[in-house]
XYZ file of C-alpha atoms in Angstrom:
718
model
C 87.983 20.489 -21.696
C 89.364 21.322 -18.240
C 87.888 24.905 -18.314
C 84.560 23.697 -19.575
C 84.723 20.864 -16.772
C 85.341 23.561 -14.107
C 82.492 25.834 -15.017
C 80.242 22.731 -14.949
C 81.337 21.728 -11.421
C 80.909 25.369 -10.245
C 77.402 25.863 -11.687
C 76.367 22.307 -10.020
C 77.901 23.472 -6.654
C 76.205 26.852 -6.792
C 72.950 25.057 -7.478
C 73.324 22.781 -4.621
C 74.186 25.755 -2.352
C 71.134 27.546 -3.534
C 68.952 24.352 -2.903
C 70.515 23.862 0.631
C 69.621 27.724 1.359
C 66.117 26.967 -0.004
C 65.674 23.929 2.387
C 67.100 25.751 5.427
C 64.662 28.711 4.685
C 61.885 26.279 4.488
C 62.796 24.547 7.749
C 62.966 27.632 9.656
C 60.519 30.173 8.140
C 58.007 27.979 6.523
C 58.058 24.958 8.448
C 54.404 25.357 10.032
C 53.036 26.108 6.786
C 54.221 22.950 5.044
C 53.619 20.750 7.972
C 49.907 21.839 7.797
C 49.627 21.168 3.847
C 51.409 17.770 4.424
C 49.555 16.741 7.525
C 46.205 17.967 6.749
C 45.972 15.467 3.868
C 45.815 12.827 6.452
C 42.472 12.067 8.357
C 42.162 12.995 11.824
C 39.140 11.218 13.026
C 37.157 12.232 10.017
C 33.736 10.526 9.955
C 30.345 10.748 8.868
C 27.589 11.717 11.042
C 24.332 10.002 10.033
C 21.109 11.928 9.777
C 18.107 10.200 11.566
C 15.200 9.407 9.479
C 11.784 10.970 10.351
C 9.265 9.090 12.207
C 5.859 8.000 11.043
C 2.910 8.412 13.456
C -0.849 7.552 13.432
C -3.387 10.489 13.884
C -3.134 10.299 17.628
C 0.782 10.478 17.849
C 1.419 6.611 18.107
C 4.531 5.657 16.605
C 4.268 3.559 13.549
C 7.943 3.788 12.364
C 10.884 5.124 14.117
C 14.640 5.279 13.891
C 16.917 3.988 16.832
C 20.606 4.734 17.280
C 22.855 1.402 16.748
C 26.460 1.153 16.458
C 28.798 -0.487 13.935
C 31.894 -1.914 15.478
C 35.126 -0.659 13.483
C 38.428 -2.308 13.731
C 41.881 -0.735 13.069
C 44.204 -3.457 12.383
C 46.992 -1.020 11.492
C 47.015 0.409 15.056
C 46.734 -2.940 16.613
C 49.682 -4.351 14.703
C 51.766 -1.091 15.293
C 52.814 -2.843 18.662
C 51.707 -6.325 18.370
C 53.065 -7.305 21.858
C 51.500 -4.538 23.627
C 48.024 -4.386 21.812
C 47.028 -7.491 20.188
C 46.259 -10.031 23.082
C 44.273 -7.204 25.162
C 42.246 -6.185 22.161
C 41.627 -9.961 21.336
C 40.319 -10.527 24.917
C 38.251 -7.449 24.853
C 36.461 -8.794 21.629
C 35.879 -12.081 22.880
C 34.893 -11.455 26.208
C 32.325 -8.530 25.535
C 30.809 -9.801 22.395
C 31.602 -13.545 22.296
C 33.411 -13.389 18.878
C 35.670 -16.394 17.659
C 39.036 -15.427 18.707
C 40.942 -17.347 16.002
C 38.803 -15.436 13.440
C 39.445 -11.985 14.494
C 43.176 -12.631 14.829
C 43.508 -13.880 11.106
C 41.313 -10.962 9.925
C 43.633 -8.479 11.715
C 46.905 -10.265 10.290
C 45.461 -10.324 6.975
C 44.587 -6.752 6.976
C 47.210 -5.287 9.034
C 47.703 -2.414 6.687
C 44.038 -1.275 6.881
C 42.693 1.376 9.407
C 39.055 0.798 8.667
C 37.429 -2.554 8.896
C 33.711 -2.707 9.541
C 33.405 -5.929 11.662
C 29.930 -5.859 13.077
C 26.670 -3.923 12.351
C 23.971 -2.342 14.336
C 25.261 -3.427 17.753
C 22.827 -2.005 20.773
C 23.761 0.681 23.152
C 23.980 -1.901 25.851
C 26.557 -3.672 23.876
C 28.747 -0.617 23.404
C 28.262 0.227 27.114
C 29.412 -3.098 27.921
C 32.702 -2.956 26.074
C 33.268 0.574 27.444
C 32.907 -0.532 31.037
C 35.448 -3.742 30.325
C 37.851 -1.310 28.937
C 37.734 1.047 31.723
C 38.039 -1.605 34.123
C 41.186 -3.130 32.463
C 42.869 0.005 31.750
C 44.976 0.424 34.812
C 46.065 -3.178 34.875
C 47.025 -3.239 31.434
C 49.095 -0.004 31.967
C 51.247 -1.339 34.465
C 52.195 -4.128 32.072
C 52.817 -1.579 29.300
C 49.757 -2.997 27.313
C 46.438 -1.414 25.939
C 43.166 -2.069 24.360
C 43.757 -0.513 20.970
C 42.098 -0.322 17.469
C 38.342 -0.629 18.584
C 35.937 2.220 17.957
C 32.298 2.332 17.179
C 30.418 4.241 14.315
C 26.932 5.619 14.715
C 24.030 4.577 12.532
C 20.265 4.271 12.636
C 18.156 1.215 12.408
C 14.423 1.694 11.379
C 12.196 0.047 13.573
C 8.452 -0.862 13.321
C 6.893 -1.196 16.845
C 3.735 -2.921 15.614
C 5.507 -5.323 13.231
C 2.950 -6.274 10.279
C 0.300 -3.910 11.398
C -0.587 -1.276 8.652
C 2.058 -2.728 6.592
C 0.569 -1.530 3.156
C 0.144 1.955 4.346
C 3.363 2.406 6.184
C 5.797 0.447 3.817
C 9.203 -0.165 5.187
C 12.726 1.362 4.633
C 15.693 -0.556 3.165
C 18.650 -1.575 5.249
C 20.680 1.624 4.935
C 17.505 3.650 5.674
C 18.229 5.885 2.691
C 15.199 4.729 0.681
C 11.671 3.590 1.355
C 9.785 0.779 -0.136
C 6.198 0.782 -0.510
C 3.517 3.013 1.427
C 4.330 6.318 3.323
C 7.986 5.439 3.495
C 8.336 5.480 -0.291
C 5.874 8.110 -1.042
C 7.175 10.579 1.338
C 10.896 9.381 1.167
C 12.228 12.866 0.423
C 10.251 14.291 3.500
C 11.455 11.491 5.976
C 15.315 11.715 4.626
C 17.475 14.005 6.205
C 21.235 14.890 5.255
C 24.440 13.458 6.833
C 26.724 15.532 8.855
C 30.342 15.434 8.965
C 33.242 15.462 11.887
C 36.707 16.105 10.506
C 40.126 17.418 12.050
C 42.804 19.860 10.808
C 45.836 21.295 11.933
C 46.006 24.882 13.479
C 48.681 27.522 13.373
C 50.539 25.799 16.135
C 50.151 22.360 14.553
C 47.540 21.204 16.882
C 44.575 18.996 15.726
C 41.196 20.890 15.676
C 37.816 19.186 15.333
C 35.122 20.733 12.985
C 31.565 19.232 13.346
C 29.154 19.966 10.723
C 25.816 18.557 12.346
C 23.294 16.216 10.308
C 19.947 17.549 9.416
C 17.499 14.891 10.376
C 14.428 13.979 8.386
C 10.987 15.498 9.134
C 8.155 13.363 10.861
C 4.958 12.227 9.051
C 1.572 12.241 10.717
C -0.753 9.639 9.089
C -4.506 9.712 8.752
C -4.379 6.122 9.867
C -5.847 5.235 13.366
C -3.948 2.270 15.023
C -6.973 1.071 16.912
C -9.049 0.756 13.803
C -6.291 -0.862 11.917
C -6.035 -3.438 14.646
C -9.820 -4.011 14.487
C -9.977 -4.570 10.582
C -7.016 -6.888 10.725
C -8.424 -8.853 13.442
C -11.438 -9.476 11.362
C -9.454 -10.221 8.303
C -7.312 -12.555 10.037
C -10.400 -14.281 11.724
C -11.865 -14.688 8.102
C -8.941 -16.141 6.804
C -8.681 -18.851 9.545
C -12.336 -19.983 9.272
C -13.267 -19.578 5.740
C -10.454 -17.813 3.779
C -10.562 -16.617 0.077
C -8.172 -15.857 -2.729
C -8.048 -12.194 -1.567
C -9.703 -10.027 0.876
C -9.104 -6.375 1.402
C -10.863 -3.615 3.739
C -10.889 0.177 3.589
C -12.108 2.384 6.245
C -12.641 6.194 5.368
C -13.762 9.330 6.662
C -16.350 10.333 4.000
C -16.358 13.805 4.625
C -12.647 14.617 3.887
C -11.036 11.812 2.301
C -8.987 10.470 5.038
C -8.051 7.065 5.015
C -8.487 5.424 8.770
C -7.263 2.108 8.062
C -6.466 -0.117 5.036
C -5.504 -3.866 4.918
C -5.552 -7.027 3.014
C -4.844 -10.705 3.642
C -1.201 -10.760 2.795
C 0.170 -8.938 5.891
C 4.124 -9.045 6.153
C 6.530 -8.142 9.124
C 8.012 -4.521 8.304
C 10.886 -5.542 10.594
C 11.522 -8.503 8.342
C 9.859 -7.796 5.094
C 11.912 -10.298 3.017
C 10.719 -13.070 5.160
C 8.244 -14.951 3.040
C 4.912 -16.124 3.947
C 4.339 -19.903 4.757
C 2.608 -20.549 1.620
C 5.462 -19.665 -0.461
C 6.981 -23.247 -0.491
C 9.939 -24.200 -2.636
C 7.810 -25.834 -5.083
C 5.718 -22.560 -5.256
C 8.743 -20.613 -5.806
C 10.246 -23.011 -8.401
C 6.844 -22.622 -10.329
C 6.872 -18.641 -10.162
C 10.451 -18.610 -10.986
C 9.909 -20.800 -14.196
C 7.146 -18.492 -15.133
C 9.016 -15.518 -14.425
C 12.096 -16.817 -16.323
C 9.803 -17.299 -19.598
C 8.703 -13.598 -19.270
C 12.224 -12.652 -18.758
C 13.632 -14.378 -21.734
C 10.693 -13.150 -24.007
C 11.460 -9.425 -22.744
C 15.159 -9.842 -23.631
C 14.686 -11.689 -26.759
C 11.917 -10.596 -28.506
C 12.342 -12.128 -31.827
C 13.511 -15.673 -30.421
C 11.253 -18.752 -29.932
C 9.651 -18.370 -26.404
C 10.717 -20.848 -23.783
C 8.736 -23.615 -22.719
C 8.671 -25.070 -19.034
C 10.654 -27.815 -20.051
C 13.392 -25.522 -21.814
C 13.739 -23.034 -18.901
C 16.529 -24.993 -17.435
C 18.552 -24.980 -20.601
C 18.936 -20.833 -20.214
C 18.570 -20.341 -16.470
C 20.297 -22.054 -13.462
C 18.212 -23.471 -10.527
C 19.505 -20.695 -8.360
C 18.576 -18.275 -10.906
C 14.975 -19.523 -11.250
C 14.521 -19.605 -7.362
C 15.787 -16.128 -7.116
C 13.289 -14.912 -9.770
C 10.478 -16.735 -7.940
C 11.493 -15.192 -4.692
C 11.412 -11.712 -6.305
C 8.140 -12.503 -7.705
C 6.815 -13.840 -4.344
C 8.066 -10.384 -2.494
C 6.184 -8.277 -4.998
C 3.051 -10.350 -4.696
C 3.400 -9.884 -0.848
C 4.095 -6.210 -0.871
C 1.526 -5.429 -3.455
C -1.430 -3.417 -1.945
C -4.529 -5.039 -3.260
C -6.588 -2.031 -1.900
C -5.119 0.410 -4.657
C -3.071 -1.758 -7.031
C -5.648 -4.667 -8.134
C -8.625 -4.151 -10.243
C -11.691 -6.413 -10.215
C -15.389 -6.252 -11.510
C -17.134 -4.383 -8.702
C -20.693 -5.713 -9.067
C -23.895 -4.311 -7.661
C -22.039 -1.597 -5.537
C -21.899 0.116 -8.864
C -25.812 0.497 -8.787
C -26.028 3.521 -6.696
C -23.880 5.500 -9.381
C -26.072 4.386 -12.212
C -29.079 5.577 -10.027
C -27.328 8.868 -9.098
C -26.016 9.873 -12.499
C -29.752 9.096 -14.042
C -31.315 11.552 -11.213
C -28.835 14.128 -11.940
C -29.406 13.933 -15.496
C -33.266 14.180 -14.909
C -33.593 10.755 -16.866
C -35.400 9.573 -13.573
C -36.940 11.137 -10.543
C -36.643 8.083 -8.355
C -40.449 7.592 -8.492
C -40.530 4.961 -11.255
C -41.610 1.399 -11.534
C -40.316 -1.229 -13.708
C -40.910 -4.852 -14.133
C -38.486 -7.456 -13.864
C -39.173 -10.799 -15.583
C -35.915 -12.482 -14.662
C -33.654 -11.096 -17.506
C -33.310 -8.472 -20.208
C -32.326 -9.192 -23.801
C -29.965 -6.711 -24.885
C -27.754 -6.921 -27.903
C -28.153 -10.626 -28.486
C -27.565 -11.579 -24.957
C -30.101 -12.509 -22.173
C -28.866 -11.031 -19.124
C -30.227 -12.228 -15.872
C -31.358 -10.407 -12.751
C -29.558 -11.454 -9.649
C -32.778 -13.674 -8.941
C -33.615 -16.150 -11.591
C -37.256 -15.868 -10.322
C -37.332 -12.107 -11.278
C -38.822 -9.437 -8.985
C -41.958 -8.413 -10.673
C -43.054 -4.904 -10.550
C -40.468 -3.019 -8.606
C -39.526 0.720 -8.081
C -36.201 2.324 -8.286
C -35.692 2.254 -4.424
C -36.592 -1.505 -4.261
C -34.350 -2.050 -7.189
C -31.381 -0.838 -5.088
C -32.848 -2.498 -2.067
C -33.285 -5.879 -3.864
C -30.292 -5.373 -6.007
C -32.297 -5.735 -9.313
C -30.223 -5.749 -12.675
C -33.074 -5.428 -14.706
C -33.949 -1.968 -13.158
C -30.383 -0.834 -13.363
C -30.436 -1.817 -17.417
C -33.504 0.000 -17.933
C -32.417 3.161 -16.265
C -29.150 3.165 -18.162
C -30.988 2.830 -21.416
C -33.274 5.649 -20.486
C -30.033 7.892 -19.503
C -28.331 6.926 -22.734
C -24.542 5.895 -23.021
C -23.189 9.490 -23.447
C -24.614 10.791 -20.111
C -23.814 7.365 -18.400
C -19.995 7.153 -19.190
C -19.679 10.949 -18.600
C -20.607 10.302 -15.228
C -18.453 7.325 -14.866
C -15.716 9.645 -15.456
C -17.128 12.140 -12.767
C -16.938 9.158 -10.284
C -13.417 8.561 -11.138
C -13.710 5.038 -12.834
C -10.763 4.618 -15.156
C -8.443 7.352 -13.476
C -6.276 7.341 -10.551
C -7.790 8.674 -7.382
C -4.507 10.756 -6.583
C -4.114 8.763 -2.960
C -0.473 9.418 -1.762
C 0.587 5.829 -1.832
C 2.921 4.363 -4.511
C 1.299 1.734 -7.080
C -1.922 2.943 -7.506
C -3.694 1.432 -10.779
C -5.887 3.415 -12.875
C -7.655 0.653 -15.139
C -8.153 2.928 -17.780
C -7.805 0.168 -20.454
C -10.483 -1.911 -18.382
C -13.386 0.436 -18.630
C -15.676 1.533 -21.543
C -16.169 5.136 -22.853
C -18.963 6.524 -25.019
C -16.872 5.708 -28.017
C -16.277 2.103 -27.175
C -19.308 0.834 -25.474
C -22.118 -0.951 -27.379
C -25.629 -1.709 -25.932
C -24.755 -4.797 -23.998
C -21.582 -2.926 -22.446
C -23.742 -0.228 -21.436
C -26.473 -2.723 -19.957
C -23.884 -4.946 -17.938
C -21.908 -1.988 -16.829
C -25.184 -0.384 -15.085
C -24.870 -3.095 -12.462
C -21.243 -3.574 -12.121
C -20.092 -5.976 -14.562
C -17.748 -5.961 -17.623
C -15.477 -3.098 -16.364
C -12.845 -2.960 -13.857
C -12.056 -0.786 -10.635
C -10.033 -0.716 -7.781
C -11.103 -0.659 -4.110
C -9.853 2.847 -3.570
C -11.850 4.241 -6.639
C -14.944 2.644 -5.304
C -14.425 3.836 -1.804
C -13.595 7.553 -2.711
C -16.795 7.668 -5.433
C -19.068 6.249 -2.601
C -18.016 8.957 -0.085
C -18.624 11.569 -2.705
C -22.441 10.154 -3.116
C -23.224 9.899 0.475
C -21.706 13.185 1.815
C -23.650 15.537 -0.260
C -21.831 15.164 -3.646
C -18.108 16.385 -2.749
C -15.470 14.230 -4.121
C -12.387 14.278 -1.896
C -9.111 13.074 -2.849
C -8.389 9.944 -0.505
C -5.188 10.532 1.190
C -3.126 8.868 4.204
C -1.042 11.760 5.460
C -2.252 14.428 7.816
C 0.630 16.551 8.764
C 4.319 16.910 8.116
C 6.377 17.983 11.470
C 9.981 19.048 11.738
C 12.339 17.640 14.398
C 11.013 19.950 17.043
C 7.408 18.920 16.541
C 6.089 21.980 14.949
C 3.832 21.496 11.917
C 5.557 22.616 8.727
C 2.801 21.559 6.548
C -0.968 20.607 6.885
C -2.542 18.219 4.267
C -5.653 19.950 3.823
C -8.802 17.827 2.204
C -8.391 18.458 -1.389
C -11.926 18.798 -3.012
C -11.462 17.521 -6.589
C -14.958 18.142 -7.867
C -18.821 17.903 -7.144
C -20.480 14.830 -8.239
C -24.234 14.858 -7.199
C -26.616 17.166 -5.493
C -27.939 17.010 -1.913
C -31.407 15.636 -3.008
C -29.525 12.722 -4.984
C -27.458 12.041 -1.842
C -30.776 11.878 0.282
C -32.385 9.677 -2.050
C -29.278 7.136 -1.872
C -28.818 7.300 1.836
C -32.519 6.614 2.414
C -32.512 3.483 -0.083
C -29.094 2.108 1.162
C -30.674 2.332 4.800
C -33.767 0.430 3.568
C -31.155 -2.032 1.808
C -29.785 -2.922 5.284
C -32.853 -2.455 7.543
C -36.276 -3.007 5.744
C -37.620 -6.299 4.561
C -36.573 -7.310 1.201
C -33.010 -5.655 1.269
C -29.975 -7.626 0.538
C -27.725 -5.920 3.333
C -29.536 -7.448 6.443
C -26.485 -9.105 7.605
C -24.912 -5.794 7.998
C -27.096 -4.332 10.690
C -25.612 -3.227 13.889
C -27.833 -2.997 16.828
C -28.730 0.646 17.796
C -27.185 2.253 14.758
C -28.593 3.451 11.498
C -26.438 1.322 9.100
C -26.677 1.974 5.375
C -24.874 0.361 2.718
C -25.019 -1.852 -0.582
C -24.155 -5.430 -1.481
C -21.887 -6.535 -4.241
C -21.650 -10.030 -6.199
C -19.858 -10.184 -9.383
C -19.335 -13.146 -11.566
C -15.834 -13.492 -12.697
C -14.488 -14.127 -16.032
C -14.935 -16.854 -17.604
C -18.592 -16.667 -16.825
C -19.056 -20.316 -15.697
C -21.126 -19.655 -12.464
C -17.947 -20.653 -10.722
C -16.080 -17.835 -9.077
C -17.164 -14.577 -7.768
C -16.287 -11.296 -5.982
C -18.632 -10.476 -3.092
C -18.701 -7.103 -1.406
C -20.207 -4.845 0.854
C -19.719 -0.890 0.929
C -21.647 0.601 3.938
C -21.496 3.606 6.499
C -23.159 5.095 9.408
C -25.019 6.951 10.417
C -27.236 6.710 7.319
C -28.358 10.403 7.780
C -25.165 12.039 8.488
C -22.175 9.530 7.347
C -19.048 9.436 9.729
C -17.402 6.545 8.666
C -17.230 4.224 5.427
C -16.219 0.631 5.460
C -15.778 -1.212 2.090
C -15.022 -4.757 2.301
C -14.202 -7.114 -0.794
C -13.916 -11.002 -0.813
C -12.380 -12.427 -3.988
C -13.265 -16.121 -4.451
C -14.367 -17.072 -1.046
C -13.133 -20.712 -0.346
C -16.487 -22.393 -0.315
C -18.540 -24.513 -2.847
C -21.261 -21.809 -3.314
C -19.499 -18.514 -3.700
C -22.236 -15.914 -4.732
C -23.528 -14.821 -1.369
C -22.888 -11.141 -0.244
C -23.233 -12.134 3.292
C -19.780 -13.311 3.526
C -18.572 -9.581 2.960
C -21.542 -8.112 4.913
C -20.718 -10.228 7.917
C -17.086 -8.859 7.975
C -18.509 -5.368 7.665
C -20.688 -5.728 10.560
C -18.110 -7.097 12.814
C -15.813 -4.168 12.072
C -18.552 -1.501 12.288
C -19.824 -3.030 15.696
C -16.311 -2.060 17.129
C -15.467 0.911 15.182
C -18.743 3.312 15.979
C -18.414 3.112 19.712
C -14.535 3.908 19.411
C -15.454 6.833 17.118
C -17.987 7.999 19.471
C -20.922 7.373 17.214
C -23.538 7.338 19.463
C -26.305 4.685 18.945
C -29.618 5.901 17.764
C -32.467 4.661 20.240
C -35.191 4.952 17.597
C -33.513 2.433 15.224
C -35.031 -0.399 17.142
C -38.212 1.167 18.627
C -39.539 3.003 15.259
C -41.210 0.848 12.775
C -39.538 0.799 9.273
C -41.329 3.214 6.762
C -44.480 1.730 5.090
C -43.265 1.184 1.589
C -46.392 0.399 0.256
C -47.588 4.012 1.124
C -44.077 5.628 0.370
C -43.445 4.185 -3.002
C -45.862 4.335 -6.149
C -47.723 1.328 -7.130
C -48.101 0.450 -10.895
C -47.019 3.835 -11.996
C -44.856 2.865 -14.864
C -42.351 4.975 -16.605
C -43.537 8.689 -16.517
C -43.100 11.025 -19.294
C -40.402 12.843 -17.623
C -38.115 9.838 -17.581
C -38.564 8.960 -21.359
C -34.912 9.480 -22.472
C -34.074 6.756 -24.216
C -32.282 6.972 -27.781
C -34.384 6.120 -30.807
C -32.236 3.188 -31.711
C -32.967 1.754 -28.199
C -36.585 2.503 -28.442
C -36.684 0.716 -31.763
C -35.399 -2.326 -30.097
C -37.770 -2.400 -27.322
C -34.851 -1.937 -24.577
C -35.862 1.457 -23.218
C -37.947 0.345 -20.687
C -40.927 2.773 -21.451
C -43.470 0.211 -22.247
C -46.492 -0.416 -20.108
C -45.967 -2.816 -17.089
C -48.441 -5.746 -16.246
C -47.790 -6.010 -12.786
C -47.637 -9.734 -13.329
C -46.708 -11.600 -9.945
C -43.768 -13.780 -10.693
C -44.537 -17.556 -10.699
C -42.833 -20.962 -10.552
C -42.887 -23.544 -13.460
C -45.915 -25.114 -12.019
C -47.763 -21.609 -12.015
C -47.510 -21.322 -8.242
C -46.172 -18.067 -6.849
C -42.679 -17.619 -6.051
C -42.121 -17.904 -2.372
C -41.446 -14.511 -0.440
C -38.079 -15.576 0.693
C -37.091 -15.607 -2.932
C -38.471 -12.078 -3.833
C -37.464 -10.607 -0.599
C -33.893 -12.012 0.006
C -31.896 -11.577 2.884
C -28.812 -11.163 0.990
C -27.550 -10.560 -2.615
C -27.326 -14.069 -3.992
C -26.877 -14.695 -7.676
C -29.407 -17.492 -7.840
C -28.601 -19.483 -10.864
C -28.497 -22.819 -11.747
C -26.911 -24.891 -14.707
C -29.034 -24.645 -17.773
C -31.173 -21.508 -16.699
C -32.473 -19.743 -19.744
C -30.917 -16.427 -20.269
C -27.885 -17.008 -17.971
C -25.008 -15.867 -20.340
C -23.383 -12.673 -19.593
C -20.626 -10.842 -21.808
C -17.322 -12.509 -21.028
C -15.074 -9.800 -22.022
C -13.558 -6.576 -20.874
C -12.100 -3.831 -22.695
C -8.704 -4.413 -24.074
C -5.720 -2.291 -24.296
C -6.361 -2.099 -28.119
C -9.827 -0.935 -27.874
C -10.071 2.342 -29.252
C -10.571 5.559 -27.086
C -9.212 3.496 -24.009
């Protein structure tokens, strides 16, 4: 036993001796290597260097969105408390005197987190705030040093703050970046988020061979800049007149789009729900607590239904059994934000009304169904599929030509033309003009309304008739504006877009957004006919667009008045889509007013007057010079220019056998009867040649019923 014990002691002794030799060797020969291994695991001023999000500019280089450097105030309680007597009091004094912070609050925080080395106390301080502190620290340094004290544990972390110099202007085009600047929401900020984003850099320290601290900086890669097609001055003009409209009359919604018809560039876009991009979550005044609660209750009911598909739906009374008041208000606030941020011009559909009529005529001319020289008779309404579908005038227009049909916005003419063309060709051109499909505009949230348009397979005679004058199908403002541009520019359908160029940090162009020609829609001859007709719509006697005239300019355009569902002669969408000059379009403006806040809504003048005010300022700004001949030269002699009682020529007899059999083809002889009132007296000229498009109906009018349904999601072929 003694021998075994001696051997064990000897082995242990030798092992300890070997360990001592190893430790000695490490201390003498490997000291630097192991010091670096241990110390390199500690952080030495390691910090993230944030990237700068790219700027957004208008077409003239005016900054619409930019990023300003700000600073986060960081506290190091561990360093401050490492020598409480020397560091705590001077540091507290610096924080209270430079920034006005509560002394007790900061002291409690430092003591509570005394083992922490990183506490972000304040965010987004300005450069002036930082400089004030640096100056104070320098001034106090000598005095504090004499007393063995110092200001410690305060430093600043760089960050960028997204700033929108024009606040709410162009909010739907620009969009906004979230608080950290990493993600955009809405507009260009969202659609071009990856372009505007950069990559964070890094600064970190390590020990060199002499155990000295070395710093390595991997610089941040900043985001690229985006040059938009928007023009700040035009945007200001349209927003001014939208605001003026809302203050004086108002409506449920109003939207305006300004486009260059020759390349698809969107020069301006706005609606009535503007919001401050610098404070996007500040709700508009109309969202009171009561409104938010009602929105929240409805959203809670929908939310419960989504999450519990097999359960009994909630009622307004039972919502509070499943959702707290805070949850209801939170849901309501979310709905209010979404409503405010929603871009009416590209996300919301509506029945366009008579602005559609140029597409009916254009399609028929392209297909050879009409030549444009035809004459029709309008006797107040047309009976189709068991419905008596009214013209815009309850007196009828009498004998009327195609061009006059556009000028006076005659529904009967459009229904007759659509019947001659047939639904196969009509809906073929609806697709060519882009209705029921997205335009491809480079903004998020575009609707296609595919389920709200008819096709050849789903449309009946009544649907064809009502679609011909813009009822019973839905489109968005951007769809209508892009289609209009293609008809008036010679037939080139350009993809609408809001970005012109992408620039790098140095300002060099790295990508140019060339106009994208999607397809050809109509021929030059059709364009010429439409432009002449729409010029007369505004400038000739009997045209419905007289309110859109701008002195000295060749304005052309088309009014629109659509009766909303339910068809109860109560609510309407009125619009005007116009451009100038009529013979060489340079700018198009589309105005839509949904449910004007007036008792008698169906007056296109509401939209035409907004258009006129906008165009009066836009045209001189764009250097579109007045045409001195507009006022001095007489209007074309319509009587000599347009055929008289010519009827439908053999070239235009294109109706189907079914339509012919039902008497709806429009090929019967016209009588040329002059419209009369019930007492047999001639209809006054102001009714036959109105100065605006007005759906002139009265309760009890015969033939006033219009189909009240749009195609549903379940409609085959949608």
